[in-house]
XYZ file of N, CA and C in Angstrom:
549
model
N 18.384 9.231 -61.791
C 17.245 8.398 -61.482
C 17.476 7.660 -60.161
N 18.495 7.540 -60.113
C 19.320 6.358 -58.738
C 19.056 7.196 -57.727
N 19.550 8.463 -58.005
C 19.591 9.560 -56.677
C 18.010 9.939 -56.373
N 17.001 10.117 -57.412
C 16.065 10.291 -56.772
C 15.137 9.031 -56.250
N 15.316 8.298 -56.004
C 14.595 6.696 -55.890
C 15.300 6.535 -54.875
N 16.927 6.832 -54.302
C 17.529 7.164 -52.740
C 16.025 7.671 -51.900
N 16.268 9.164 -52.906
C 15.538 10.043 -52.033
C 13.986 9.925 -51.905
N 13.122 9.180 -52.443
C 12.353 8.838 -51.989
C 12.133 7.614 -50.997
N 13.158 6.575 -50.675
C 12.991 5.854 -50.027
C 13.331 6.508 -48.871
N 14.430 7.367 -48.772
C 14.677 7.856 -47.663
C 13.781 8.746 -47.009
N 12.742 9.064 -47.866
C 11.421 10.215 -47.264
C 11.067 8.951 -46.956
N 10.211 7.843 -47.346
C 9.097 6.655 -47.094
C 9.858 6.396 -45.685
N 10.966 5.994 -45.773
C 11.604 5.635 -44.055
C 11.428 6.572 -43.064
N 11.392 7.678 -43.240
C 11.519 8.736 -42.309
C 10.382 8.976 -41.727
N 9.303 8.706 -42.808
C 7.713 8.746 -42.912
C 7.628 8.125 -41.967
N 7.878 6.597 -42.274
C 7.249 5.339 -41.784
C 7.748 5.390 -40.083
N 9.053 5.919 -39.975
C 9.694 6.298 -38.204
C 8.705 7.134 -37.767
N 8.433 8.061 -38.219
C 7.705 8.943 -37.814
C 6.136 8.429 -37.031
N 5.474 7.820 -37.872
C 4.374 6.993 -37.770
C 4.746 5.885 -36.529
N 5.432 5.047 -36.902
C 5.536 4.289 -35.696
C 5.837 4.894 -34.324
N 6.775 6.349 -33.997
C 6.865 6.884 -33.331
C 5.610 7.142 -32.045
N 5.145 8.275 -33.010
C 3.516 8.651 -32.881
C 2.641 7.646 -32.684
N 3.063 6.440 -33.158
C 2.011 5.134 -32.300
C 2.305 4.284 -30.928
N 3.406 4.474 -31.201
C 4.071 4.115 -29.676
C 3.853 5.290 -28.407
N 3.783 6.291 -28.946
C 3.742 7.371 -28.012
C 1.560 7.383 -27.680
N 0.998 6.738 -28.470
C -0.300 6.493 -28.260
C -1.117 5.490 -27.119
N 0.071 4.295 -27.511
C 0.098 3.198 -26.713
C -0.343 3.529 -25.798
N -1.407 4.210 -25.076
C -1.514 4.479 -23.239
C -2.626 4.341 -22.998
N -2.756 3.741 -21.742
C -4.605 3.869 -20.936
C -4.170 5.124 -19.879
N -5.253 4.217 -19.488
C -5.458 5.169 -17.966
C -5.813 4.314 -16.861
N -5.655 4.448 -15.551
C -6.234 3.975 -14.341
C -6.453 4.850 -13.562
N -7.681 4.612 -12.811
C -8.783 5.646 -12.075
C -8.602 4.690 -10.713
N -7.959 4.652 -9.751
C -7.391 4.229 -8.366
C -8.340 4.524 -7.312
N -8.733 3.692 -6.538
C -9.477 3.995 -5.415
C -8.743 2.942 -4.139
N -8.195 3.587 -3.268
C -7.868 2.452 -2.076
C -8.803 2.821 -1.117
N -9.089 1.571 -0.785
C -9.720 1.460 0.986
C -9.154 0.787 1.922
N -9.511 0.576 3.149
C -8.826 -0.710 4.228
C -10.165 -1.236 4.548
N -9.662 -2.569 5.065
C -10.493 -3.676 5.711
C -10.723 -2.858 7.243
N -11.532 -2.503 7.929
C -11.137 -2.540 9.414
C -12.171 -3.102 9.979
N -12.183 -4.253 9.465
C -13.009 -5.564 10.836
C -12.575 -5.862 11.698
N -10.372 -5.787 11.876
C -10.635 -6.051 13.695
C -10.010 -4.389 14.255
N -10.693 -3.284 13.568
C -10.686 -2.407 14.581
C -12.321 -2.761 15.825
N -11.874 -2.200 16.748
C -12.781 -2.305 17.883
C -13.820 -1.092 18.394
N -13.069 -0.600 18.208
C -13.762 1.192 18.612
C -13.985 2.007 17.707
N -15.360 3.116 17.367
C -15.260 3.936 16.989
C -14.235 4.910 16.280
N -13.135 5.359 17.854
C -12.337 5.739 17.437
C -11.041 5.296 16.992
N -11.159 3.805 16.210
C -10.142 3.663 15.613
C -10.038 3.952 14.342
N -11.038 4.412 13.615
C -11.347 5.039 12.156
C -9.383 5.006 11.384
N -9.470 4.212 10.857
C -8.218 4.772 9.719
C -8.401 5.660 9.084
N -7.228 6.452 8.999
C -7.268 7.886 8.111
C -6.015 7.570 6.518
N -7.541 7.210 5.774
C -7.027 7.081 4.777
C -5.853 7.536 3.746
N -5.466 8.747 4.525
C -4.477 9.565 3.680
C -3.338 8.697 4.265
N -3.192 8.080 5.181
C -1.957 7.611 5.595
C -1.708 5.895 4.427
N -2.681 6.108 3.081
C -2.114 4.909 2.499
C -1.289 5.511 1.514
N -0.020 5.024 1.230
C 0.778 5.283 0.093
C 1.120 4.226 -0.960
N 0.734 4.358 -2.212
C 0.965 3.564 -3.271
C 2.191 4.315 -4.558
N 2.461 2.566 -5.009
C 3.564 2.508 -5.788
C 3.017 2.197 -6.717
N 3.131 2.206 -8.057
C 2.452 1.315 -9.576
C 3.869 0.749 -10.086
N 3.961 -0.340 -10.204
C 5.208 -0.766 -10.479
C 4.997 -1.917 -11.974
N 5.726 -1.486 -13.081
C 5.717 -1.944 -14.096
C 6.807 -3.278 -14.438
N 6.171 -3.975 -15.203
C 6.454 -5.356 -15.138
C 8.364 -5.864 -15.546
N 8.525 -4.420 -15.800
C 10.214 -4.879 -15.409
C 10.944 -4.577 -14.012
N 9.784 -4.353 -13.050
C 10.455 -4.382 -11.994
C 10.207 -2.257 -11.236
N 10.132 -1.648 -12.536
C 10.391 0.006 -12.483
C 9.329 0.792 -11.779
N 9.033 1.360 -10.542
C 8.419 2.447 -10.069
C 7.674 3.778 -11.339
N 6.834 3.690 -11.958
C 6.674 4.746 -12.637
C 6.053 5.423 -12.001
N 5.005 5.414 -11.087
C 4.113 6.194 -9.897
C 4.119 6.022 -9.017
N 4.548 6.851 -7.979
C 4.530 6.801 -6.371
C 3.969 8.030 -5.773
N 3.463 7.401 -4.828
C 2.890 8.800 -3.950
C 2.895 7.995 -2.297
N 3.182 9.213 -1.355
C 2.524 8.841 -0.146
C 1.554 8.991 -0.005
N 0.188 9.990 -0.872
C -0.964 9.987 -0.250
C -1.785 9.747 -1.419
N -2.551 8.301 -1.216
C -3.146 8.534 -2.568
C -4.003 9.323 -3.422
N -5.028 9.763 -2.094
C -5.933 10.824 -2.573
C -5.562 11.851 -3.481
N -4.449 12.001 -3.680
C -3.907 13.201 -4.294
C -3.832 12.924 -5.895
N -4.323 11.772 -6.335
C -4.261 11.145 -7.602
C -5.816 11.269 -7.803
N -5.902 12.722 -8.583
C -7.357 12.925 -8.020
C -7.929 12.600 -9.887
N -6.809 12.567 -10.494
C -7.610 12.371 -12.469
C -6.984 10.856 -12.076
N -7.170 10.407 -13.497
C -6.933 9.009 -14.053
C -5.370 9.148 -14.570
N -4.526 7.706 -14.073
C -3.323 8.191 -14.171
C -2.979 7.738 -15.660
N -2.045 8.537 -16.037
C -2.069 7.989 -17.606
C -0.314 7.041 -17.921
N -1.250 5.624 -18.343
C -0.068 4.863 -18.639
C 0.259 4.472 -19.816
N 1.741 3.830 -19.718
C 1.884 3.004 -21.114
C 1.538 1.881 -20.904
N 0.773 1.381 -21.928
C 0.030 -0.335 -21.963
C 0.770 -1.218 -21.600
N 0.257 -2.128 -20.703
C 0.821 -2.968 -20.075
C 0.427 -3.569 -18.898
N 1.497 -4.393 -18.623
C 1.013 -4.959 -16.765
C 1.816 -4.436 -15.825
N 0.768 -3.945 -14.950
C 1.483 -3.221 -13.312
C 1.062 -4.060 -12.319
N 2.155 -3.592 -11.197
C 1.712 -4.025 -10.080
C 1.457 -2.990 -9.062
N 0.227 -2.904 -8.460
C -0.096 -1.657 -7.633
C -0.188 -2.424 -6.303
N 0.767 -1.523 -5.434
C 1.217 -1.789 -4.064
C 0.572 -0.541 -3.211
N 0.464 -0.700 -2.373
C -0.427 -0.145 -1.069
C 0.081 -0.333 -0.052
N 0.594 0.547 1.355
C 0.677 -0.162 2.407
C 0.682 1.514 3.609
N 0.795 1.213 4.329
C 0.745 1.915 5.530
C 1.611 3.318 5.201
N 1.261 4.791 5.013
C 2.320 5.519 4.499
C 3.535 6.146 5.726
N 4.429 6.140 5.547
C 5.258 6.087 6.744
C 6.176 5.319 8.149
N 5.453 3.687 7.767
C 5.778 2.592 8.932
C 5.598 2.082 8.009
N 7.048 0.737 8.012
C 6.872 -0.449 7.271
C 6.406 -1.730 7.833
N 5.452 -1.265 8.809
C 5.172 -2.801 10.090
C 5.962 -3.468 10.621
N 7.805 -3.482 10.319
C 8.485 -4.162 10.728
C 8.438 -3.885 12.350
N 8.242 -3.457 12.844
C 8.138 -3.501 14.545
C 6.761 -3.395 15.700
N 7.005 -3.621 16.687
C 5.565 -3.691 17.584
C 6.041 -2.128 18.190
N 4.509 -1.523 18.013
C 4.271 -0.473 18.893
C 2.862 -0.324 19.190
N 2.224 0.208 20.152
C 1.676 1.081 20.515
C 0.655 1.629 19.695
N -0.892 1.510 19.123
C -1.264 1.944 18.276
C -1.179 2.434 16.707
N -0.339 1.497 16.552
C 0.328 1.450 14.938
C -0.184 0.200 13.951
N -1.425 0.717 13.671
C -1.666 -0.707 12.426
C -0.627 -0.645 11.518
N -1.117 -1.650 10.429
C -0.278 -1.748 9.378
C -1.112 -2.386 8.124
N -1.236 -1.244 7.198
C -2.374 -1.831 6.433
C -1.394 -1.983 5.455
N -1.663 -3.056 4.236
C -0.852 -3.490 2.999
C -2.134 -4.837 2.237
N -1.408 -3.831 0.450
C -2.293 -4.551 -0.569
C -1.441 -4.694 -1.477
N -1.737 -5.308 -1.914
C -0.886 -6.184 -3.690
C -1.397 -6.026 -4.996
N -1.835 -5.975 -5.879
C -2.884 -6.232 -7.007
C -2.065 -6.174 -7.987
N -2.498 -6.957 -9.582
C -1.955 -6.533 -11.020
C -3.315 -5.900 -11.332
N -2.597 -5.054 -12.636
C -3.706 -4.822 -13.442
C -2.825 -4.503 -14.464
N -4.058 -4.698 -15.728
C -3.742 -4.643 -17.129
C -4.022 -3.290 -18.027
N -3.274 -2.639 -18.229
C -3.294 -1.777 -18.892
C -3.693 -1.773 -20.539
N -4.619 -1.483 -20.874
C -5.163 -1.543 -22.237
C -4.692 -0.004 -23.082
N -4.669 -0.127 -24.476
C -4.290 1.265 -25.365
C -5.971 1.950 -25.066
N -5.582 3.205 -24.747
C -7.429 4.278 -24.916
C -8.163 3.709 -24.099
N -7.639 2.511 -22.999
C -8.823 2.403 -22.050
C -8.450 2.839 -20.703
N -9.757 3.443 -19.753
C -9.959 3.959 -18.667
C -10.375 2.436 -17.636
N -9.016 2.015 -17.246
C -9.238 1.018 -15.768
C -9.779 1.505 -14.759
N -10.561 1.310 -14.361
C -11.052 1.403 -12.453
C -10.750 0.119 -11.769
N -10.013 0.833 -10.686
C -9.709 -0.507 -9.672
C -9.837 0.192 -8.782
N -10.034 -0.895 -7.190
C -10.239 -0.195 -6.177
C -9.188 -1.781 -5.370
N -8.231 -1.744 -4.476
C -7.706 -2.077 -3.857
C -8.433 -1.695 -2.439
N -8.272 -3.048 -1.590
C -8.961 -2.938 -0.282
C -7.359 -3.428 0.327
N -6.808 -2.243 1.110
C -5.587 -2.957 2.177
C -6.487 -3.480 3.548
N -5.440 -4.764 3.778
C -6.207 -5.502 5.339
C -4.785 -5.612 6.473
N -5.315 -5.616 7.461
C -4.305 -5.794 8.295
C -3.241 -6.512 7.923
N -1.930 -5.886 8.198
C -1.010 -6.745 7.835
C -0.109 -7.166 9.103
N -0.475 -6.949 10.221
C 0.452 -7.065 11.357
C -0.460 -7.104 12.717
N 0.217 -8.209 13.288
C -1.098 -8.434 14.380
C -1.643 -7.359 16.053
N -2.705 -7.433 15.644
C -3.315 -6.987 17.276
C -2.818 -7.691 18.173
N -2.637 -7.092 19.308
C -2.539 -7.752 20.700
C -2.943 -6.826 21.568
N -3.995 -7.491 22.424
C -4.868 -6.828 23.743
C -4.667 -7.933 25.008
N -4.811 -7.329 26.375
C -5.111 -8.183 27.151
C -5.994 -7.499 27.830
N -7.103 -8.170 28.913
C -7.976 -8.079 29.528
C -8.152 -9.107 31.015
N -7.581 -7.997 31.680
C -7.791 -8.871 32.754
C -9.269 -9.105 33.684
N -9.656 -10.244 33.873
C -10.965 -10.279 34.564
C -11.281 -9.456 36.014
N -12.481 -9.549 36.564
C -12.833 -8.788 37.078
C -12.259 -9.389 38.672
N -12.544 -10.736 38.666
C -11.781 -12.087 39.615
C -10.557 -11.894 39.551
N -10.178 -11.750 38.741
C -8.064 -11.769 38.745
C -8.013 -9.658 38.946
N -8.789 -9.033 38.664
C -8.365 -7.519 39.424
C -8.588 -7.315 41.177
N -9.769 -8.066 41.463
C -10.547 -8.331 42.666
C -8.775 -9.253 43.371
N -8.095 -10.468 43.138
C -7.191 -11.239 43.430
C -5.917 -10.604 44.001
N -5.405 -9.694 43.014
C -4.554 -9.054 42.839
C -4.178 -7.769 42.453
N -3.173 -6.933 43.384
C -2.986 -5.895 43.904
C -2.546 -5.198 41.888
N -1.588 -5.669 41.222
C -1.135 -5.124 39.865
C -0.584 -6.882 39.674
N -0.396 -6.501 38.418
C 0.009 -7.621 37.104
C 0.824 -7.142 35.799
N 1.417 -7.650 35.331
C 2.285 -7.324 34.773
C 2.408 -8.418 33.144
N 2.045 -8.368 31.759
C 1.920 -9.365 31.130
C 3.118 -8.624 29.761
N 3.913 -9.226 29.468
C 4.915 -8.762 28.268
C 4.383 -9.449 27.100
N 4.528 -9.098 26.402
C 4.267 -9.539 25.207
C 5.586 -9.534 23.589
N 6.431 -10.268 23.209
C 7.722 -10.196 22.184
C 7.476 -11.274 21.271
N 8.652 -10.763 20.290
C 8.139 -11.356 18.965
C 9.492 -12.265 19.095
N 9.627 -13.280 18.462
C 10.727 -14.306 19.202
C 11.891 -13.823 17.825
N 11.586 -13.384 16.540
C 12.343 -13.312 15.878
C 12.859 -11.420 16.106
N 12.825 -11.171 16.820
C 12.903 -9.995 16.661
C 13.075 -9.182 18.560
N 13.670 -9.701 19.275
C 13.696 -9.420 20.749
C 13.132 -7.918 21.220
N 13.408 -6.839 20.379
C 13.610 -5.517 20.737
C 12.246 -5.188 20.154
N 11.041 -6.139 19.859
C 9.808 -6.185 19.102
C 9.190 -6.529 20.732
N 8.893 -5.632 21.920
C 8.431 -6.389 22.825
C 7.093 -4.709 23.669
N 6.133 -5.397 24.268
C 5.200 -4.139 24.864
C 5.208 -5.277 26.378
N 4.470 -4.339 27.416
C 4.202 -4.808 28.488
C 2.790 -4.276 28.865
N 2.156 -4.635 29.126
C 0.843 -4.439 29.962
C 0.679 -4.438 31.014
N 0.021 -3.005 31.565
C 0.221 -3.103 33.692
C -1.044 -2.982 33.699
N -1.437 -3.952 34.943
C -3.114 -3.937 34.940
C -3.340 -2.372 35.883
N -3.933 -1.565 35.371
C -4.146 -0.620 36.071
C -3.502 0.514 35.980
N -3.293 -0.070 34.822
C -2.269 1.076 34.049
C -2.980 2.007 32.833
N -2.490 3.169 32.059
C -2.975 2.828 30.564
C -2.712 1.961 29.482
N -1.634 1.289 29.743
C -1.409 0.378 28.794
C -2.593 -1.105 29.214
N -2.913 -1.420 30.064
C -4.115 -1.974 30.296
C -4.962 -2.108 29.353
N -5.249 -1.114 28.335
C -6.381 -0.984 28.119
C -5.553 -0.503 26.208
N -4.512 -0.701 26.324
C -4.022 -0.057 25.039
C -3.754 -1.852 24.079
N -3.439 -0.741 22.468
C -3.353 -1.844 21.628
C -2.592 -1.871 21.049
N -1.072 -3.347 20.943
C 0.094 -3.254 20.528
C 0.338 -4.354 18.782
N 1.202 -3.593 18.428
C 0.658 -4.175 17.228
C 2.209 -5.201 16.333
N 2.006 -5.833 16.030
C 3.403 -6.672 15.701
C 3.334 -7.452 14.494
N 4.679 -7.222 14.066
C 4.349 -7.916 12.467
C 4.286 -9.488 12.978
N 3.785 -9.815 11.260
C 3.612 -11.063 10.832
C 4.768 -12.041 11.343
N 5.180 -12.489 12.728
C 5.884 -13.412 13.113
C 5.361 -14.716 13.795
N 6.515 -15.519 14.612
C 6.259 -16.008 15.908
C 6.308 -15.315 17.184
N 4.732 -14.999 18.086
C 5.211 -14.214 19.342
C 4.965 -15.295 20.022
């Protein structure tokens, strides 16, 4: 009698693992991802950002990478998670903005979101500039004045973070881009 009253508890436990298993393994939503960028201080036409250059991370609330991609577009279904809170990161795919160059924005976004069991999230993250423009323009009086000009531009924390502008040059007319410092 002992041995079979073992053996049924030991089926009910095995049962009951089983079940909880299979519910934990249920635990999941989904998120349906859309990134865009801000480009209010692009200037021209042809500065159009090309969206494939955003790369996102989904990073779960112990710190862990479970999804990465460099291009997001390529996350073309709903990604399927375990319930919970993420943090979805965005930023420029390929340049980490740490330096000034030459036609190099730097787009970067932050967001949480909450992961629900059987539900389909939509979020859409907007990245905005994360690293500053710099243009110069010399007047028509100061080109009329003077033969060439010469204007540098450096980031004080960062020396080897530096562009120059020659009036009459192409860089004249070009756009240098520098992280979030003191220039």
């Amino acid at each position: 009698m002992m041995k079979r009253l073992y053996t049924i508890l030991t089926a009910c436990l095995l049962l009951a693992a089983c079940e909880s298993e299979e519910m934990g393994q249920d635990a999941v939503g989904y998120l349906t991802l859309a990134v865009g960028t801000d480009k209010t201080t692009l200037t021209k036409a042809e500065d159009e950002y090309n969206p494939k250059q955003i790369a996102v991370k989904i990073v779960s609330s112990a710190g862990k990478i479970v999804e990465e991609t460099e291009d997001w577009t390529t996350w073309t279904e709903p990604i399927k998670l375990p319930v919970g809170t993420y943090t979805i990161e965005a930023s420029s795919s390929g340049f980490d903005g740490k330096t000034a160059g030459w036609d190099k924005p730097y787009y970067a976004a932050k967001e949480t979101v909450d992961i629900k069991m059987n539900t389909n999230i939509s979020k859409e993250i907007v990245c905005k500039l994360a690293n500053v423009l710099v243009t110069v323009e010399f007047s028509d009086d100061f080109r009329a004045a003077f033969q060439s000009a010469v204007v540098g531009v450096s980031d004080k924390s960062n020396s080897d973070n530096k562009v120059t502008f020659e009036m009459r040059q192409a860089s004249e007319t070009g756009k240098a881009y520098f992280p979030v410092t003191d220039l």
